Every structure is written in C-alpha cells, then in structure tokens.
PDB file of C-alpha atoms and ligand atoms in Angstrom:
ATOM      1  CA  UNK A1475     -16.661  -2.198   2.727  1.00  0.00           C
ATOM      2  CA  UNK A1476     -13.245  -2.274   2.398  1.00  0.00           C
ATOM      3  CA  UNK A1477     -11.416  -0.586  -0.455  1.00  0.00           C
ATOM      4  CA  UNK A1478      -8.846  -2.309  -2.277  1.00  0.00           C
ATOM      5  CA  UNK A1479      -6.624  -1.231  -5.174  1.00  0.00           C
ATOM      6  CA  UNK A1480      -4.537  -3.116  -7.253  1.00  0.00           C
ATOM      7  CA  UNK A1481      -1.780  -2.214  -9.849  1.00  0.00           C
ATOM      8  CA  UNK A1482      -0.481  -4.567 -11.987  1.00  0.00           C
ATOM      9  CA  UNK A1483       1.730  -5.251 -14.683  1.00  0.00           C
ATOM     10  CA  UNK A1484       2.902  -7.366 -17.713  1.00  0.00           C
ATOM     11  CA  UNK A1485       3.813 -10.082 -15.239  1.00  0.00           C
ATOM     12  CA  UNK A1486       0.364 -10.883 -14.377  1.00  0.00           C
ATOM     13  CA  UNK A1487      -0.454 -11.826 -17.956  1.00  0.00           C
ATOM     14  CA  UNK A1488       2.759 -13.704 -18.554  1.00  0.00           C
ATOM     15  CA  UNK A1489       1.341 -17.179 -17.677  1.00  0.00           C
ATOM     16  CA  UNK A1490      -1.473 -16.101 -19.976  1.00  0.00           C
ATOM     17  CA  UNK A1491       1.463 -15.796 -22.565  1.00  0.00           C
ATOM     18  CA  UNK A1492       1.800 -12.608 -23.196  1.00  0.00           C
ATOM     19  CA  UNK A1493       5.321 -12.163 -23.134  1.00  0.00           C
ATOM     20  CA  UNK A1494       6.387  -9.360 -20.427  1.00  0.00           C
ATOM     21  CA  UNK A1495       8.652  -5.947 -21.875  1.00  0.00           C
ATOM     22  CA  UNK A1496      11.890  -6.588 -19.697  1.00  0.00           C
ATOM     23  CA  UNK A1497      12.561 -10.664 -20.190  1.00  0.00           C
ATOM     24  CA  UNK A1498      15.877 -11.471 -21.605  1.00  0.00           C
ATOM     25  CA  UNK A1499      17.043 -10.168 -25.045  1.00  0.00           C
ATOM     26  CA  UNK A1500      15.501  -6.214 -24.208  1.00  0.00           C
ATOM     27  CA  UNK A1501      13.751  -6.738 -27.313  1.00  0.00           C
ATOM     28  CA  UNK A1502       9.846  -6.112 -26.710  1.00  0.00           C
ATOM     29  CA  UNK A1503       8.574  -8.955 -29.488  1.00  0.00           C
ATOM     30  CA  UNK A1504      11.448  -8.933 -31.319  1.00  0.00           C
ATOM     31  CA  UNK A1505      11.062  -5.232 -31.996  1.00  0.00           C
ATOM     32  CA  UNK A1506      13.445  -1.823 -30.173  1.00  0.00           C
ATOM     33  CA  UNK A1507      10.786  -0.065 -27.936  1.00  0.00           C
ATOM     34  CA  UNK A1508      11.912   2.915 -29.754  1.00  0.00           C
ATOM     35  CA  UNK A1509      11.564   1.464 -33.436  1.00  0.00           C
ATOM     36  CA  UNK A1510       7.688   0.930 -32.426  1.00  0.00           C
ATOM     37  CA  UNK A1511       6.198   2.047 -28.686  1.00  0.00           C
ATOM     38  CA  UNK A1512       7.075   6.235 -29.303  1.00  0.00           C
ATOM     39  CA  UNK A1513       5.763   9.287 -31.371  1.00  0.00           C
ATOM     40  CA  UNK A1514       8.657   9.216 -33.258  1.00  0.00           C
ATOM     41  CA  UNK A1515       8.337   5.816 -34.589  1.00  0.00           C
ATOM     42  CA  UNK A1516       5.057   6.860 -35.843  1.00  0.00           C
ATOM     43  CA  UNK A1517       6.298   9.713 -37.586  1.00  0.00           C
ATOM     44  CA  UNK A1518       8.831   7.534 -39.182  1.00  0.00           C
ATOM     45  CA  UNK A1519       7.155   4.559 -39.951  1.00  0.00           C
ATOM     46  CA  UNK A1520       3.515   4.567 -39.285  1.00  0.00           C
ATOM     47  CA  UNK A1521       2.757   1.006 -41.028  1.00  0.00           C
ATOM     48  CA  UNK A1522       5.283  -0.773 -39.022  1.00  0.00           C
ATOM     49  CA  UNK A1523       3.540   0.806 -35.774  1.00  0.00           C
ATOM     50  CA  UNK A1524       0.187  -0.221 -36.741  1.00  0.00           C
ATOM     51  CA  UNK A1525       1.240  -3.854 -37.960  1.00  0.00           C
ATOM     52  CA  UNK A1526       3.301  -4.246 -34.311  1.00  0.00           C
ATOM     53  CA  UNK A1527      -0.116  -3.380 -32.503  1.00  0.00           C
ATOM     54  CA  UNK A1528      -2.330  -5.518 -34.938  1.00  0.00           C
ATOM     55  CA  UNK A1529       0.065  -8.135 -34.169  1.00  0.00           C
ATOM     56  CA  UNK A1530      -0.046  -7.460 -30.372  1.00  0.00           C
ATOM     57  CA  UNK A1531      -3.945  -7.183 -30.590  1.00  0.00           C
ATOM     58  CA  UNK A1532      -4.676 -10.593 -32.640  1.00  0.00           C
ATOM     59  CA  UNK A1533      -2.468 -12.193 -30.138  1.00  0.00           C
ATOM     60  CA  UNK A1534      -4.609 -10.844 -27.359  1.00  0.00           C
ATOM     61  CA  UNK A1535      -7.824 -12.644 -28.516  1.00  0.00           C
ATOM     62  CA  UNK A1536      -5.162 -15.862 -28.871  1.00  0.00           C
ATOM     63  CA  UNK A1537      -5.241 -15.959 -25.017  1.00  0.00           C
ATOM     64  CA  UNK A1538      -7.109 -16.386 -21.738  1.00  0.00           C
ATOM     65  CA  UNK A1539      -7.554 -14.586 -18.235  1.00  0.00           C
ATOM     66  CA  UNK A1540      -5.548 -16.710 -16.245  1.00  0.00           C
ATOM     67  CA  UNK A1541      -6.012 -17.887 -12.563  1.00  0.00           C
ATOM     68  CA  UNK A1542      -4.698 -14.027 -11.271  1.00  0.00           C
ATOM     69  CA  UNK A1543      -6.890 -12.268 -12.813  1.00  0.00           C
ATOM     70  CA  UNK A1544     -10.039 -14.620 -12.179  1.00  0.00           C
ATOM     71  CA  UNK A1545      -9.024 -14.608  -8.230  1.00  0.00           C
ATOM     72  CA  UNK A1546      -9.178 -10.944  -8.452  1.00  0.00           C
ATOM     73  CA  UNK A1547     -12.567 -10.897  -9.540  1.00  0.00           C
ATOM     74  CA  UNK A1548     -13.548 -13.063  -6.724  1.00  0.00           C
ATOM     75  CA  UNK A1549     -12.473 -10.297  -4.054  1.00  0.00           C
ATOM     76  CA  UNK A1550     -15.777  -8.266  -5.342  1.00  0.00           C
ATOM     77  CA  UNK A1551     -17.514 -10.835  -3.350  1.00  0.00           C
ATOM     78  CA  UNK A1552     -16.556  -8.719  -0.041  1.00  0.00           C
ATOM     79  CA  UNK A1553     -14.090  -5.527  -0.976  1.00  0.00           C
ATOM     80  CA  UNK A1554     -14.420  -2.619  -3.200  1.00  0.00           C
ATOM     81  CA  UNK A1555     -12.414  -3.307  -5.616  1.00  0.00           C
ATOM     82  CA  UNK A1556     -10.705  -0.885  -8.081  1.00  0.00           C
ATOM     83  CA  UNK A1557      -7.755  -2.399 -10.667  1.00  0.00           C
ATOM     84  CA  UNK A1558      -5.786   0.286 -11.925  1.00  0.00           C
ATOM     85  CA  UNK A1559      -2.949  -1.412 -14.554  1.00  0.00           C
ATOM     86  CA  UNK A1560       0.073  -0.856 -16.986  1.00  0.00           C
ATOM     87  CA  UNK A1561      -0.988  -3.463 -19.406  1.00  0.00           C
ATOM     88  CA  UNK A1562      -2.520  -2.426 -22.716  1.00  0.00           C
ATOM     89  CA  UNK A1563      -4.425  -6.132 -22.745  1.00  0.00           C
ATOM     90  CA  UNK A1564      -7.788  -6.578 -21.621  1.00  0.00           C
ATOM     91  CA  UNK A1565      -7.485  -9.959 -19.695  1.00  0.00           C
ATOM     92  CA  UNK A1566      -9.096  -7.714 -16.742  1.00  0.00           C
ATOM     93  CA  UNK A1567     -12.379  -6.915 -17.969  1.00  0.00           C
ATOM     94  CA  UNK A1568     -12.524 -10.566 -19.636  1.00  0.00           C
ATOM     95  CA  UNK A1569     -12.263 -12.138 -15.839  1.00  0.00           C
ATOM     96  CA  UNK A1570     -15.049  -9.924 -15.066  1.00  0.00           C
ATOM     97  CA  UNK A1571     -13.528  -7.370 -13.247  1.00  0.00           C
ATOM     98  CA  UNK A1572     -15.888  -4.405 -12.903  1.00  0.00           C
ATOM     99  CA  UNK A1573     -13.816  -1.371 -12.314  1.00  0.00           C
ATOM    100  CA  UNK A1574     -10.266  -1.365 -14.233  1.00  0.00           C
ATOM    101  CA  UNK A1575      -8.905   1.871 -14.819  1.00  0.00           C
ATOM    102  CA  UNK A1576      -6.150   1.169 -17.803  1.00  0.00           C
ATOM    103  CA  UNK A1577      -3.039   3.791 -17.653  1.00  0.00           C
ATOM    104  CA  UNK A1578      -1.084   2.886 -20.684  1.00  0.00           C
ATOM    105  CA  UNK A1579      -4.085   2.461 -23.471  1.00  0.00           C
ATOM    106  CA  UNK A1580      -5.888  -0.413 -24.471  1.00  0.00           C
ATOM    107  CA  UNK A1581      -5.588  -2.462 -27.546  1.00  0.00           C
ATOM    108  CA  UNK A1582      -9.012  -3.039 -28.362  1.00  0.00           C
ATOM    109  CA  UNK A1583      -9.417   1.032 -28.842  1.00  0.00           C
ATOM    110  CA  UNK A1584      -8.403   3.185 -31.586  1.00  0.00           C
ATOM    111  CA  UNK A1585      -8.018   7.130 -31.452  1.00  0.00           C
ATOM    112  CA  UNK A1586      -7.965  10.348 -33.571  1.00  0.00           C
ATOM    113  CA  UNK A1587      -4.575  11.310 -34.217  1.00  0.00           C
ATOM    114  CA  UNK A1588      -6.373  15.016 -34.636  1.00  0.00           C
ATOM    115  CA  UNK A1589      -8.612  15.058 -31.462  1.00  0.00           C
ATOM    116  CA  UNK A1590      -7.868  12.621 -29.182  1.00  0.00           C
ATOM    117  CA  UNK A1591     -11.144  12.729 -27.134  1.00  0.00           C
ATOM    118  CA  UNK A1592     -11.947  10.730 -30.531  1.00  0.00           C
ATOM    119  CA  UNK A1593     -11.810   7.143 -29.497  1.00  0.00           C
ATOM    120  CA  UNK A1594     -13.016   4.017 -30.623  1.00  0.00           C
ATOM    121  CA  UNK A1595     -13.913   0.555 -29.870  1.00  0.00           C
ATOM    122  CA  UNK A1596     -12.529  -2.050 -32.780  1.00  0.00           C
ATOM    123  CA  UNK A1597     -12.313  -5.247 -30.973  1.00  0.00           C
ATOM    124  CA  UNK A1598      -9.731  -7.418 -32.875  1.00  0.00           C
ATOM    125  CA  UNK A1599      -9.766  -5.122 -36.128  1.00  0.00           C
ATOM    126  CA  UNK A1600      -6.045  -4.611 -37.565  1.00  0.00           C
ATOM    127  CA  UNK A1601      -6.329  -0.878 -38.035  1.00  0.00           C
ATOM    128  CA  UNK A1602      -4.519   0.056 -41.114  1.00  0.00           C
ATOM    129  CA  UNK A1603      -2.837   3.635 -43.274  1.00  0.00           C
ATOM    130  CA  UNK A1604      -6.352   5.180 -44.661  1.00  0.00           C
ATOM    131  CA  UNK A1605      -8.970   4.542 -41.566  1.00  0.00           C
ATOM    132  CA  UNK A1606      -9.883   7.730 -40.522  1.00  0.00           C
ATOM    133  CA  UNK A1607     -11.498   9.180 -37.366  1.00  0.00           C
ATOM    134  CA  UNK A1608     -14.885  11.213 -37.882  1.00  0.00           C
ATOM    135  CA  UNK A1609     -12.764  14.382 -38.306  1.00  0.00           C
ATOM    136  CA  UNK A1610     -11.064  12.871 -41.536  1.00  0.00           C
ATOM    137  CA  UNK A1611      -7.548  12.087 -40.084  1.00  0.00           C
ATOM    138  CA  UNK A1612      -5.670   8.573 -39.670  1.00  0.00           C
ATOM    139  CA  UNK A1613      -6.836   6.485 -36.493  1.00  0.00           C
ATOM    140  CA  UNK A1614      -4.057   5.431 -34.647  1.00  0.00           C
ATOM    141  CA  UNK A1615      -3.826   2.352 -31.538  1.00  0.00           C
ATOM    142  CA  UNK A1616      -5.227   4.020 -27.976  1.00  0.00           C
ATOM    143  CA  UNK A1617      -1.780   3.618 -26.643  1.00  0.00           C
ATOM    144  CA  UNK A1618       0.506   5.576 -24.498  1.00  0.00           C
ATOM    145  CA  UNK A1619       3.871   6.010 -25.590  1.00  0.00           C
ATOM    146  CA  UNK A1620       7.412   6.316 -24.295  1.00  0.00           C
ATOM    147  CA  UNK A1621       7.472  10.231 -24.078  1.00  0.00           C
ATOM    148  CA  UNK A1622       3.620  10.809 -24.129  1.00  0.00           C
ATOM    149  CA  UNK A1623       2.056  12.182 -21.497  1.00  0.00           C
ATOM    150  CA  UNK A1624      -0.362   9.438 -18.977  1.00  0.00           C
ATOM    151  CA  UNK A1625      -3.809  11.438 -18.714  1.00  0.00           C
ATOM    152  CA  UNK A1626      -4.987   8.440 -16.377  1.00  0.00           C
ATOM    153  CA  UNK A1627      -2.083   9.207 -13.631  1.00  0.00           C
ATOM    154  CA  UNK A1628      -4.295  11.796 -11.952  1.00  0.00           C
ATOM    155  CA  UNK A1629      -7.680   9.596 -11.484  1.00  0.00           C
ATOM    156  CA  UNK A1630      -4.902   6.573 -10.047  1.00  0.00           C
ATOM    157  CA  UNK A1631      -3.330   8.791  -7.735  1.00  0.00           C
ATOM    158  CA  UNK A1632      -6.647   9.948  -6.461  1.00  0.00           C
ATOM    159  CA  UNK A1633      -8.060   6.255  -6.154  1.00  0.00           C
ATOM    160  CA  UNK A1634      -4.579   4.688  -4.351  1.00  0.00           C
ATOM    161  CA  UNK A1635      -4.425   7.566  -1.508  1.00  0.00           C
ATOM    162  CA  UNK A1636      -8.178   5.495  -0.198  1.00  0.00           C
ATOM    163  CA  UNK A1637      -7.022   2.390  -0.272  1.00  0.00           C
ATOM    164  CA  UNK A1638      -7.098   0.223   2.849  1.00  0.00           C
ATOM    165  CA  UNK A1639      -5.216  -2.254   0.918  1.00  0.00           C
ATOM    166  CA  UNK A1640      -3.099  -1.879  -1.612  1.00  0.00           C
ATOM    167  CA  UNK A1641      -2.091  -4.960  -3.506  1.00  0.00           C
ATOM    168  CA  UNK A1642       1.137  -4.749  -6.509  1.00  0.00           C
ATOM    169  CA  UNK A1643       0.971  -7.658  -8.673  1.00  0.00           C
ATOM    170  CA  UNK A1644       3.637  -8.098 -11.927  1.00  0.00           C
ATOM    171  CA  UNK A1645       5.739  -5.522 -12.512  1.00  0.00           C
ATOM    172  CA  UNK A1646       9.211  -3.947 -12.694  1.00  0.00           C
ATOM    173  CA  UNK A1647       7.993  -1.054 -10.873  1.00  0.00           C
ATOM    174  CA  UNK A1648      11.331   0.463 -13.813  1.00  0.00           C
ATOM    175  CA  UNK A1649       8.344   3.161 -15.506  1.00  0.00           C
ATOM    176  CA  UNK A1650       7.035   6.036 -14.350  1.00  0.00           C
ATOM    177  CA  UNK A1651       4.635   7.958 -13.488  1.00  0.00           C
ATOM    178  CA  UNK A1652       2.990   4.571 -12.535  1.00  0.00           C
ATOM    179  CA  UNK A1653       5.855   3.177 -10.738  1.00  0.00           C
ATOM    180  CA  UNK A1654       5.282   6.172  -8.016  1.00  0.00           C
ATOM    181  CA  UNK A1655       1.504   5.515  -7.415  1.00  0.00           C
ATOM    182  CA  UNK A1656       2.029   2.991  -4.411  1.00  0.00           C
ATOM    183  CA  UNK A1657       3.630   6.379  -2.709  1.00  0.00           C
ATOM    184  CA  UNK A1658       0.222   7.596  -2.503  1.00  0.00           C
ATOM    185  CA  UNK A1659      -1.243   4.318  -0.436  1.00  0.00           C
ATOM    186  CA  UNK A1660      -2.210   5.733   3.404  1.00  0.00           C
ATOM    187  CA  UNK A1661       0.772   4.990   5.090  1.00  0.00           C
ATOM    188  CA  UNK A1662      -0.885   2.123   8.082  1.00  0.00           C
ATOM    189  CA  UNK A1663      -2.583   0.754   4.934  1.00  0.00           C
ATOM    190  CA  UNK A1664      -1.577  -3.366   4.053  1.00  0.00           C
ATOM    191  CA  UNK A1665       0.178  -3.927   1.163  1.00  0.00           C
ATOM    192  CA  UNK A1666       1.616  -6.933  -0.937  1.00  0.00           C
ATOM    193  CA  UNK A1667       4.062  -7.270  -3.991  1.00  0.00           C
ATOM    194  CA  UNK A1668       3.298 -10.288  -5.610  1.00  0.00           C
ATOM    195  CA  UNK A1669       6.453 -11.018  -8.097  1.00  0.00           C
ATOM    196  CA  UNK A1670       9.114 -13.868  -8.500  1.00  0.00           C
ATOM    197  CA  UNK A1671      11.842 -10.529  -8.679  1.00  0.00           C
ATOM    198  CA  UNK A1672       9.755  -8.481  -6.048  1.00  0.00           C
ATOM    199  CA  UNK A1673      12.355  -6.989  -3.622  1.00  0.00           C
ATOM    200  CA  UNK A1674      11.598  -4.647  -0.480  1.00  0.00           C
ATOM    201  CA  UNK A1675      10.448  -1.265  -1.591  1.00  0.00           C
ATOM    202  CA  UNK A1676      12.021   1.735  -0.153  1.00  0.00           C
ATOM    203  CA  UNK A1677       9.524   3.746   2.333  1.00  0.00           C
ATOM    204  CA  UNK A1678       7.150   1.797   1.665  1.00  0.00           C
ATOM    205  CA  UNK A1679       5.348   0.513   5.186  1.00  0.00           C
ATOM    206  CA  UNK A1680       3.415  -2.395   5.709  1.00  0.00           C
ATOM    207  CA  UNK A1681       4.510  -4.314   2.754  1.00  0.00           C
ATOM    208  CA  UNK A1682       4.535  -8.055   2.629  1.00  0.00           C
ATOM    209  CA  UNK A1683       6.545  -9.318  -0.264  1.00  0.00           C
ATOM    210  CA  UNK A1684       5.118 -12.670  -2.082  1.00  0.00           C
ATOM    211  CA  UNK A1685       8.130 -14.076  -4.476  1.00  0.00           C
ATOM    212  CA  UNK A1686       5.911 -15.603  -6.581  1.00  0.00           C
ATOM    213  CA  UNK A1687       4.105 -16.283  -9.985  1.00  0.00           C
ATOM    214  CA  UNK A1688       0.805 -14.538 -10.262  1.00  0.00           C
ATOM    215  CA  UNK A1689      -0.920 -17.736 -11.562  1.00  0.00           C
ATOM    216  CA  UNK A1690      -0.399 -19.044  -7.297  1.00  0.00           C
ATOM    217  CA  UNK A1691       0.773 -16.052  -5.542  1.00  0.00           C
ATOM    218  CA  UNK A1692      -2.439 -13.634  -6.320  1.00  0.00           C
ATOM    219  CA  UNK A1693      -5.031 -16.642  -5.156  1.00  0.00           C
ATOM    220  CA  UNK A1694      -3.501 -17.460  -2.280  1.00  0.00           C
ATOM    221  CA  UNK A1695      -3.143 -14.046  -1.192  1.00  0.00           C
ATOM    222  CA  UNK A1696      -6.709 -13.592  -2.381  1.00  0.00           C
ATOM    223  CA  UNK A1697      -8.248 -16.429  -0.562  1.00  0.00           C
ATOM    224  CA  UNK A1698      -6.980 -15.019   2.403  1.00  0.00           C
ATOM    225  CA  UNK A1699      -8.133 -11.534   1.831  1.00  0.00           C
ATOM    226  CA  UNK A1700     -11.706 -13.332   1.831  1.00  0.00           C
ATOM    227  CA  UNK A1701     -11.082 -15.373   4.805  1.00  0.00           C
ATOM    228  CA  UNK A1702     -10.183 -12.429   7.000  1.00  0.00           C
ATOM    229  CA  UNK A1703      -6.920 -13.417   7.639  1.00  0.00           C
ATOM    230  CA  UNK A1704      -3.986 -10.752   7.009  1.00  0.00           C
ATOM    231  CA  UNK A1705      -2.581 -12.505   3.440  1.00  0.00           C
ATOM    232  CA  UNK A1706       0.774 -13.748   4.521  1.00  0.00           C
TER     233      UNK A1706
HETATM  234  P1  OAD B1366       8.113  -5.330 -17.085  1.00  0.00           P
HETATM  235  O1  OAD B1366       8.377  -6.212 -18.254  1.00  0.00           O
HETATM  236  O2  OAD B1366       9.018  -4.182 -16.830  1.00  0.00           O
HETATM  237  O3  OAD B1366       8.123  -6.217 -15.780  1.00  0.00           O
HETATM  238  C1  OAD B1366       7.441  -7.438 -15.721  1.00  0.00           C
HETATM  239  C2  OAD B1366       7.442  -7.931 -14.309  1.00  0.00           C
HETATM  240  O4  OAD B1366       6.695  -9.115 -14.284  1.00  0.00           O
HETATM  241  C3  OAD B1366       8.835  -8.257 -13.746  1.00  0.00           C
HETATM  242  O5  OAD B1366       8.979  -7.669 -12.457  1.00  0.00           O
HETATM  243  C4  OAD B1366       8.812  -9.795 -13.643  1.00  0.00           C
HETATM  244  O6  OAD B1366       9.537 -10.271 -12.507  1.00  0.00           O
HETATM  245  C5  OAD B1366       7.336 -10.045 -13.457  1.00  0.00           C
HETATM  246  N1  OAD B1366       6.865 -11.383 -13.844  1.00  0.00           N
HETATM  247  C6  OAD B1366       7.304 -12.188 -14.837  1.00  0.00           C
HETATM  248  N2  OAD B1366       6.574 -13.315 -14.857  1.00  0.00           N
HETATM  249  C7  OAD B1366       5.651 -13.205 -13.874  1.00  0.00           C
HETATM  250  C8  OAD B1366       4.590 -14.047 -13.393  1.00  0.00           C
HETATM  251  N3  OAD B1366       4.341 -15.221 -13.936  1.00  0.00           N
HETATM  252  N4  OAD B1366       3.853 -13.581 -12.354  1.00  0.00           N
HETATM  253  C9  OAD B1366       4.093 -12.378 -11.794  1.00  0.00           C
HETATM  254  N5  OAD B1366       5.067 -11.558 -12.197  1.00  0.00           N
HETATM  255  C10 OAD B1366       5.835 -11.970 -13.214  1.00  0.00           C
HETATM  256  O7  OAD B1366       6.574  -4.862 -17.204  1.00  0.00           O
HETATM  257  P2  OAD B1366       5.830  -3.634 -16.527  1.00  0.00           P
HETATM  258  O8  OAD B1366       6.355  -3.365 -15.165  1.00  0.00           O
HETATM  259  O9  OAD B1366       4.374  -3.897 -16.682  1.00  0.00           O
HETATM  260  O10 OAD B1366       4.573   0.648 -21.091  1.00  0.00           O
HETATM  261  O11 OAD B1366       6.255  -2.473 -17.505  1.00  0.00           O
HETATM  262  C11 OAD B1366       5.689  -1.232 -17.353  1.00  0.00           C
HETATM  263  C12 OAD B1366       5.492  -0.545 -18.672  1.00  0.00           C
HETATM  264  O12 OAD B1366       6.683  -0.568 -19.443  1.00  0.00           O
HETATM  265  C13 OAD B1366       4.485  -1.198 -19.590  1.00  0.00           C
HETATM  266  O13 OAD B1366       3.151  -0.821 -19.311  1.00  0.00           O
HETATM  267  C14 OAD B1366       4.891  -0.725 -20.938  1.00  0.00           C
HETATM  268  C15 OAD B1366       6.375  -0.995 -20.790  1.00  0.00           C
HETATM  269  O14 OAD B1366       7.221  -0.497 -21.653  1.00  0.00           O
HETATM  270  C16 OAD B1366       4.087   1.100 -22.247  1.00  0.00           C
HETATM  271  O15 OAD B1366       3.856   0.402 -23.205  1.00  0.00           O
HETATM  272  C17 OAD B1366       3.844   2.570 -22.226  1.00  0.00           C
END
C-alpha cells in the first residue's frame, strides 16, 4: 500500500469557520499572538490565556469537518494514510481520520504545568485558575506556544521521509519547525499544495500546485488519488 502523508494547516478548517492566524487585520481573534499564544502571556496574565482557549475550544464544538477533511478520510479506502497538522482543532479525528499526529497541541487536552507528561482529555470543559493536575499544580491548554519547543517535530520528520506522496493542504508554510517538514519528502516522491495563495516552493521536486479552496481542491485531488490517475 501506498503511503501518504499530509500536513495541513488553518486553511483547511477555514470553510469550517475557523478563522485562519494570518487573514487581514494580524490580529489572531481579535487578540496580539503575543498577548495570548506564548509563555510569557501566561506568566502575565494566565486568566486571559485560559478564557482565549475556552473561547477557541467552545467554538470548536460550534463547527463541522468540512468536505477536506471528510475526502481525506476516504483515501484510507486504498493508501496508508498518516495526517500530521498545525491546527490545534480536532476536525481530523471527527471526519474519521485514523492516524493524525497533531504538532501544535490540541484543544480538547489539558496539561500539568509541573510535569508535562501529565495530560488530559476535557472535551469542551473551559479550564479555569484553581484546576489542578494530579501533582497539585494549575492545568494549563495542551498547546504549543510561540517560543516553546515542538516535541512532535521528530515523529513528523520520521513519518514524511516514507512518503510516496506527500500532499500540503492550508497553510502559510510562514512557521517553523513545521514549515521545513516537506524537505524531508523522498525527493521522486508526488506532491501537491492545495491553497488559493500556494506559490512554487523552492527545491521542492515533483510538486503540483492546486490554487484552490480546500472545501474543492482536496476532493478533487483526492478522487483522483483513488482513481489511479496522477491528481492534476
Ligand atoms: P496561516 O494563517 O499562517 O495560513 C493559513 C493558510 O490557509 C494561508 O496560506 C491561506 O492562503 C490558506 N487558506 C485560507 N483559506 C483557505 C481555504 N478555504 N482552503 C485552503 N487554504 C486556505 O496558518 P498556518 O499555516 O496553519 O501555531 O499557521 C501555522 C501556525 O501558526 C499555526 O499552527 C499556529 C499559528 O500561529 C501555533 O498556534 C503554535
């Protein structure tokens, strides 16, 4: 069976309406990155961090999978498929995808700001100042910041060096160490940017750029994935 991976980012949950980080005003939900999405923002103002993610994590359960990530569920039918994304939502899983590897955190978990192999499912639970982990210190959202480190990089970089395909759905490709992953795709493997701003990407072979929404570009590209033909 083939083996294909597939990054994406906040642009494939747009036409869900989950508004993307880099649209217009720079303003991530009215908020500065900084003021909210860093470990100095929760040093400063811990309650304002947890209210932004309990507002970002009701919203999630607001919203639906939308046509991209259903198609991608369909390519189990005949690949190996392994998502590997940015996004913090969990629109994935709720397709049915079966393997999604999540870089940046997930909403729907909490961890131990004393041990953070201390993590926790909570669903659509506003976490708030006074829930504690096990150990007896403050929970705070499974979330990697600007400036933290990505323990998931390692795993990704392993699982996008065996891909035969290599598909890039919704995003800036503006953040690393995600934005350098593709690098690691086999060289003679096929490859596709799906992305109304997608532009060539340096050194990157085999690449077929789709200039479009998710919501049409991923199943047409998908539908031809299962029909054999080479996704153009
Ligand atoms: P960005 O907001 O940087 O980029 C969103 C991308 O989605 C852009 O390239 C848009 O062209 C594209 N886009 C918009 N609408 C789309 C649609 N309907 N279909 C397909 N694409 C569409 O988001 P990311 O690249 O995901 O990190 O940002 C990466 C990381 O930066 C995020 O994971 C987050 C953020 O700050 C953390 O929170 C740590």
């Amino acid at each position: 069976m083939k083996k294909i991976v597939i990054l994406t980012g906040a642009g494939i949950s747009a036409e869900s309406g989950i508004k993307t980080f880099r649209d217009g005003d720079g303003l991530w939900e009215t908020h500065r990155v900084e003021d909210v999405a860093t470990p100095q923002a929760w040093v400063k103002d811990a309650e304002l961090v947890l209210d932004f993610y309990n507002a970002r994590r009701k919203q999630l359960f607001e919203v639906a999978p939308n046509s991209a990530h259903l198609a991608l569920k369909k390519l189990e039918d005949k690949f190996d498929v392994q998502i590997i994304t940015q996004n913090v939502d969990n629109l994935h899983e709720r397709a049915g995808s079966s393997n999604v590897l999540h870089l940046h955190g997930l909403l729907t978990q909490a961890r131990s700001t004393f041990d953070p192999s201390l993590i926790y499912d909570i669903g659509d639970k506003a976490l708030k100042i006074g829930d504690k982990c096990e150990r007896g210190s403050q929970l705070r959202p499974h979330i990697v910041w600007f400036g933290e480190a990505v323990p998931n990089i390692e795993p990704a970089a392993k699982i996008v060096s065996k891909a035969n395909i290599l598909m890039i759905i919704g995003t800036s490709l503006l953040v690393y160490p995600a934005a350098g992953l593709m690098y690691y795709a086999p060289v003679h493997s096929q490859k596709f940017y799906i992305d109304p701003s997608a532009t060539d990407i340096p050194d990157v072979k085999n690449l077929t750029i789709v200039k479009e929404k998710a919501g049409t570009g991923v199943p047409r590209v998908v539908e031809q994935l299962l029909k054999g033909e080479n996704g153009k």
